[in-house]
CSV table of C-alpha atoms in Angstrom, one decimal:
chain,number,residue,atom,x,y,z
A,1,UNK,CA,-9.3,-8.2,14.3
A,2,UNK,CA,-9.9,-6.2,11.2
A,3,UNK,CA,-9.5,-8.4,8.1
A,4,UNK,CA,-9.8,-8.0,4.4
A,5,UNK,CA,-10.6,-11.1,2.3
A,6,UNK,CA,-9.7,-10.5,-1.4
A,7,UNK,CA,-10.8,-12.8,-4.2
A,8,UNK,CA,-9.9,-14.4,-6.5
A,9,UNK,CA,-6.2,-14.8,-5.7
A,10,UNK,CA,-5.5,-15.3,-9.4
A,11,UNK,CA,-7.4,-14.5,-12.6
A,12,UNK,CA,-6.8,-15.2,-16.2
A,13,UNK,CA,-8.6,-13.2,-18.9
A,14,UNK,CA,-8.5,-13.1,-22.7
A,15,UNK,CA,-8.1,-9.7,-24.3
A,16,UNK,CA,-11.5,-7.9,-24.6
A,17,UNK,CA,-13.2,-9.8,-21.8
A,18,UNK,CA,-13.9,-8.6,-18.3
A,19,UNK,CA,-14.3,-9.7,-14.8
A,20,UNK,CA,-14.5,-8.4,-11.2
A,21,UNK,CA,-12.3,-8.5,-8.1
A,22,UNK,CA,-13.9,-8.4,-4.7
A,23,UNK,CA,-12.9,-7.6,-1.2
A,24,UNK,CA,-15.0,-8.5,1.8
A,25,UNK,CA,-14.4,-6.9,5.2
A,26,UNK,CA,-15.0,-8.4,8.6
A,27,UNK,CA,-15.9,-5.1,10.1
A,28,UNK,CA,-17.2,-1.7,9.0
A,29,UNK,CA,-14.5,0.1,7.0
A,30,UNK,CA,-14.4,3.9,6.5
A,31,UNK,CA,-13.0,3.8,3.0
A,32,UNK,CA,-11.3,1.6,0.5
A,33,UNK,CA,-8.5,2.0,-2.0
A,34,UNK,CA,-7.5,-0.1,-5.0
A,35,UNK,CA,-3.9,-0.4,-6.2
A,36,UNK,CA,-2.1,-2.0,-9.1
A,37,UNK,CA,1.5,-3.1,-8.8
A,38,UNK,CA,3.4,-2.0,-11.8
A,39,UNK,CA,6.4,-3.7,-13.5
A,40,UNK,CA,8.8,-1.8,-11.3
A,41,UNK,CA,7.1,-3.0,-8.2
A,42,UNK,CA,5.5,0.3,-7.2
A,43,UNK,CA,1.9,0.5,-6.1
A,44,UNK,CA,-0.2,2.7,-8.4
A,45,UNK,CA,-3.4,4.2,-7.0
A,46,UNK,CA,-6.5,3.3,-9.0
A,47,UNK,CA,-9.4,4.4,-6.8
A,48,UNK,CA,-10.2,5.8,-3.4
A,49,UNK,CA,-13.8,5.5,-2.3
A,50,UNK,CA,-15.6,6.4,0.9
A,51,UNK,CA,-18.9,5.3,-0.6
A,52,UNK,CA,-20.6,4.7,-3.9
A,53,UNK,CA,-18.9,4.0,-7.2
A,54,UNK,CA,-16.2,5.5,-9.3
A,55,UNK,CA,-15.3,4.9,-12.9
A,56,UNK,CA,-12.1,5.6,-14.8
A,57,UNK,CA,-11.8,4.3,-18.4
A,58,UNK,CA,-12.2,0.5,-18.4
A,59,UNK,CA,-12.1,0.3,-14.6
A,60,UNK,CA,-15.0,0.7,-12.2
A,61,UNK,CA,-15.1,0.4,-8.5
A,62,UNK,CA,-17.8,0.2,-5.9
A,63,UNK,CA,-17.8,0.3,-2.1
A,64,UNK,CA,-20.6,-0.5,0.3
A,65,UNK,CA,-19.5,0.1,3.9
A,66,UNK,CA,-22.8,-1.2,5.3
A,67,UNK,CA,-22.6,-4.5,3.4
A,68,UNK,CA,-18.8,-4.7,4.0
A,69,UNK,CA,-17.5,-5.2,0.5
A,70,UNK,CA,-15.8,-3.5,-2.4
A,71,UNK,CA,-15.4,-4.5,-6.0
A,72,UNK,CA,-13.2,-3.6,-8.9
A,73,UNK,CA,-14.6,-4.3,-12.4
A,74,UNK,CA,-12.3,-4.6,-15.4
A,75,UNK,CA,-13.9,-4.5,-18.8
A,76,UNK,CA,-12.3,-4.9,-22.3
A,77,UNK,CA,-9.1,-6.2,-20.7
A,78,UNK,CA,-5.9,-5.4,-22.4
A,79,UNK,CA,-2.5,-7.0,-22.1
A,80,UNK,CA,-1.1,-4.1,-20.1
A,81,UNK,CA,-3.7,-4.7,-17.4
A,82,UNK,CA,-1.8,-7.7,-16.3
A,83,UNK,CA,-0.4,-7.4,-12.8
A,84,UNK,CA,-1.3,-7.7,-9.2
A,85,UNK,CA,-4.2,-5.8,-7.8
A,86,UNK,CA,-4.7,-5.0,-4.1
A,87,UNK,CA,-7.5,-3.5,-2.2
A,88,UNK,CA,-6.8,-1.6,1.1
A,89,UNK,CA,-9.4,-0.6,3.6
A,90,UNK,CA,-9.2,2.1,6.2
A,91,UNK,CA,-10.6,1.0,9.5
A,92,UNK,CA,-13.4,3.0,11.1
A,93,UNK,CA,-12.2,2.8,14.6
A,94,UNK,CA,-9.0,2.5,16.6
A,95,UNK,CA,-7.0,5.2,15.0
A,96,UNK,CA,-5.6,5.4,11.5
A,97,UNK,CA,-4.9,2.0,10.0
A,98,UNK,CA,-5.0,0.6,6.5
A,99,UNK,CA,-5.6,-3.1,6.1
A,100,UNK,CA,-4.6,-4.7,2.8
A,101,UNK,CA,-6.1,-7.7,1.0
A,102,UNK,CA,-3.8,-10.5,-0.2
A,103,UNK,CA,-3.8,-9.4,-3.8
A,104,UNK,CA,-5.2,-10.7,-7.1
A,105,UNK,CA,-2.7,-11.7,-9.8
A,106,UNK,CA,-4.3,-10.9,-13.2
A,107,UNK,CA,-3.0,-12.3,-16.4
A,108,UNK,CA,-4.4,-11.0,-19.7
A,109,UNK,CA,-3.6,-13.1,-22.7
A,110,UNK,CA,-4.2,-12.6,-26.4
B,1,UNK,CA,5.5,14.2,-10.5
B,2,UNK,CA,7.1,12.0,-7.8
B,3,UNK,CA,5.8,12.8,-4.3
B,4,UNK,CA,8.3,10.6,-2.5
B,5,UNK,CA,12.0,9.8,-2.9
B,6,UNK,CA,12.9,6.6,-1.3
B,7,UNK,CA,16.4,5.2,-1.0
B,8,UNK,CA,18.1,2.9,-1.3
B,9,UNK,CA,16.0,0.9,-3.7
B,10,UNK,CA,17.7,-2.4,-2.7
B,11,UNK,CA,20.0,-3.4,0.1
B,12,UNK,CA,21.6,-6.7,1.0
B,13,UNK,CA,21.7,-6.9,4.8
B,14,UNK,CA,24.1,-9.2,6.6
B,15,UNK,CA,22.2,-11.2,9.2
B,16,UNK,CA,22.3,-9.5,12.6
B,17,UNK,CA,23.0,-6.0,11.1
B,18,UNK,CA,20.6,-3.1,11.1
B,19,UNK,CA,19.8,-1.0,8.1
B,20,UNK,CA,18.6,2.6,7.9
B,21,UNK,CA,16.1,3.8,5.2
B,22,UNK,CA,15.2,7.3,4.2
B,23,UNK,CA,12.1,8.7,2.6
B,24,UNK,CA,12.0,12.3,1.4
B,25,UNK,CA,8.7,14.1,0.9
B,26,UNK,CA,8.7,16.3,-2.2
B,27,UNK,CA,5.3,18.0,-1.7
B,28,UNK,CA,4.4,19.5,1.7
B,29,UNK,CA,0.7,19.2,0.8
B,30,UNK,CA,0.9,15.5,1.7
B,31,UNK,CA,2.4,15.6,5.2
B,32,UNK,CA,1.1,12.3,6.7
B,33,UNK,CA,3.9,9.9,6.1
B,34,UNK,CA,3.8,6.2,6.8
B,35,UNK,CA,5.8,3.0,6.4
B,36,UNK,CA,4.4,-0.3,5.0
B,37,UNK,CA,6.1,-3.6,4.7
B,38,UNK,CA,5.5,-6.2,2.0
B,39,UNK,CA,6.6,-9.7,2.9
B,40,UNK,CA,7.8,-12.5,0.7
B,41,UNK,CA,4.2,-13.6,0.2
B,42,UNK,CA,3.4,-10.1,-1.1
B,43,UNK,CA,1.1,-9.3,1.8
B,44,UNK,CA,1.2,-5.6,2.6
B,45,UNK,CA,1.0,-4.4,6.2
B,46,UNK,CA,0.9,-1.0,7.7
B,47,UNK,CA,3.7,-0.2,10.2
B,48,UNK,CA,3.6,3.4,11.3
B,49,UNK,CA,2.1,6.8,10.6
B,50,UNK,CA,4.2,9.7,11.8
B,51,UNK,CA,3.1,13.3,11.3
B,52,UNK,CA,5.3,15.6,13.3
B,53,UNK,CA,9.1,16.1,13.5
B,54,UNK,CA,10.4,14.3,16.6
B,55,UNK,CA,7.7,11.6,16.5
B,56,UNK,CA,9.2,8.1,17.1
B,57,UNK,CA,7.7,4.6,17.3
B,58,UNK,CA,9.0,1.1,17.6
B,59,UNK,CA,7.4,-2.1,16.6
B,60,UNK,CA,8.4,-5.8,16.4
B,61,UNK,CA,6.9,-8.0,13.8
B,62,UNK,CA,7.7,-11.6,12.8
B,63,UNK,CA,11.1,-11.4,11.1
B,64,UNK,CA,12.1,-7.8,11.9
B,65,UNK,CA,12.2,-5.0,14.5
B,66,UNK,CA,11.5,-1.5,13.5
B,67,UNK,CA,12.2,2.0,14.7
B,68,UNK,CA,10.5,4.8,12.8
B,69,UNK,CA,11.4,8.5,13.1
B,70,UNK,CA,9.9,11.6,11.6
B,71,UNK,CA,13.1,13.7,11.4
B,72,UNK,CA,11.7,16.8,9.7
B,73,UNK,CA,8.6,17.8,7.9
B,74,UNK,CA,10.1,16.3,4.7
B,75,UNK,CA,12.1,13.3,6.0
B,76,UNK,CA,11.0,10.0,7.4
B,77,UNK,CA,13.4,7.3,8.5
B,78,UNK,CA,13.1,3.7,9.3
B,79,UNK,CA,15.7,1.5,11.0
B,80,UNK,CA,15.2,-2.2,10.4
B,81,UNK,CA,17.0,-4.6,12.8
B,82,UNK,CA,17.1,-8.3,13.5
B,83,UNK,CA,15.8,-9.1,10.1
B,84,UNK,CA,15.5,-12.8,9.4
B,85,UNK,CA,13.4,-12.7,6.2
B,86,UNK,CA,13.6,-10.4,3.2
B,87,UNK,CA,10.9,-7.8,2.7
B,88,UNK,CA,10.1,-4.6,0.8
B,89,UNK,CA,9.5,-1.4,2.7
B,90,UNK,CA,7.3,1.3,1.2
B,91,UNK,CA,7.1,4.9,2.3
B,92,UNK,CA,3.7,6.6,1.8
B,93,UNK,CA,2.3,10.0,2.1
B,94,UNK,CA,-1.3,11.3,2.4
B,95,UNK,CA,-2.8,14.8,2.4
B,96,UNK,CA,-5.0,14.3,5.4
B,97,UNK,CA,-5.5,11.8,8.2
B,98,UNK,CA,-8.9,10.4,8.5
B,99,UNK,CA,-10.4,13.1,6.3
B,100,UNK,CA,-13.1,12.8,3.7
B,101,UNK,CA,-12.8,11.2,0.3
B,102,UNK,CA,-9.6,13.0,-0.8
B,103,UNK,CA,-7.5,11.1,1.7
B,104,UNK,CA,-5.6,9.0,-0.8
B,105,UNK,CA,-2.4,7.1,0.1
B,106,UNK,CA,0.5,7.5,-2.3
B,107,UNK,CA,3.4,5.1,-2.3
B,108,UNK,CA,7.1,5.5,-2.9
B,109,UNK,CA,9.0,3.1,-5.1
B,110,UNK,CA,10.0,0.9,-2.2
B,111,UNK,CA,13.2,-0.5,-0.8
B,112,UNK,CA,13.8,-4.2,-1.2
B,113,UNK,CA,15.8,-5.8,1.7
B,114,UNK,CA,17.4,-9.2,1.3
B,115,UNK,CA,19.1,-11.1,4.1
B,116,UNK,CA,22.7,-12.2,3.5
């Protein structure tokens, strides 16, 4: 079935550094969305991409449907970036379905 | 501006009892409403997408049985029965189904269910 493999499952960064999260897909996906879970437990939309790249502040995301992956880059990490990040992919066939990755727990420390 | 009003935020459910959840859409420009569950391992899973008043669907997953109903253009309900493990249910809305790049999924605050 359609699967989304998200990595890493956990990530520790020092303030000011950066890294990337990645989601690999087992099939061709139509679009991908990235979320961050806030302190209240709500999912906050970060990006929605049907192709290409998008950038917002210190975050940048890319999606390649053909190569079956998406990335979320964080640069100049801040303490408030800590949290759990999820990717979610819309399947290209079989009706409307969104498949989520298992999440990445990011901890930014001083 | 909050697009979705989800209540209750938390419920303790005696084993064997069912619970009814409501989700109210605050902006009619996002009519595609869905339910998602998040299990204790934090894995999110799509449950239902219901667009039109009167739409109903049922589904059984490990640990719970679900009945979703689109009551009106602004109200979505979910009955959770036979729940054996706690979980969080999220209501979502979207402006278009399967459309181009503006089809973003917006989440409500969620309802956390715990089994008593």
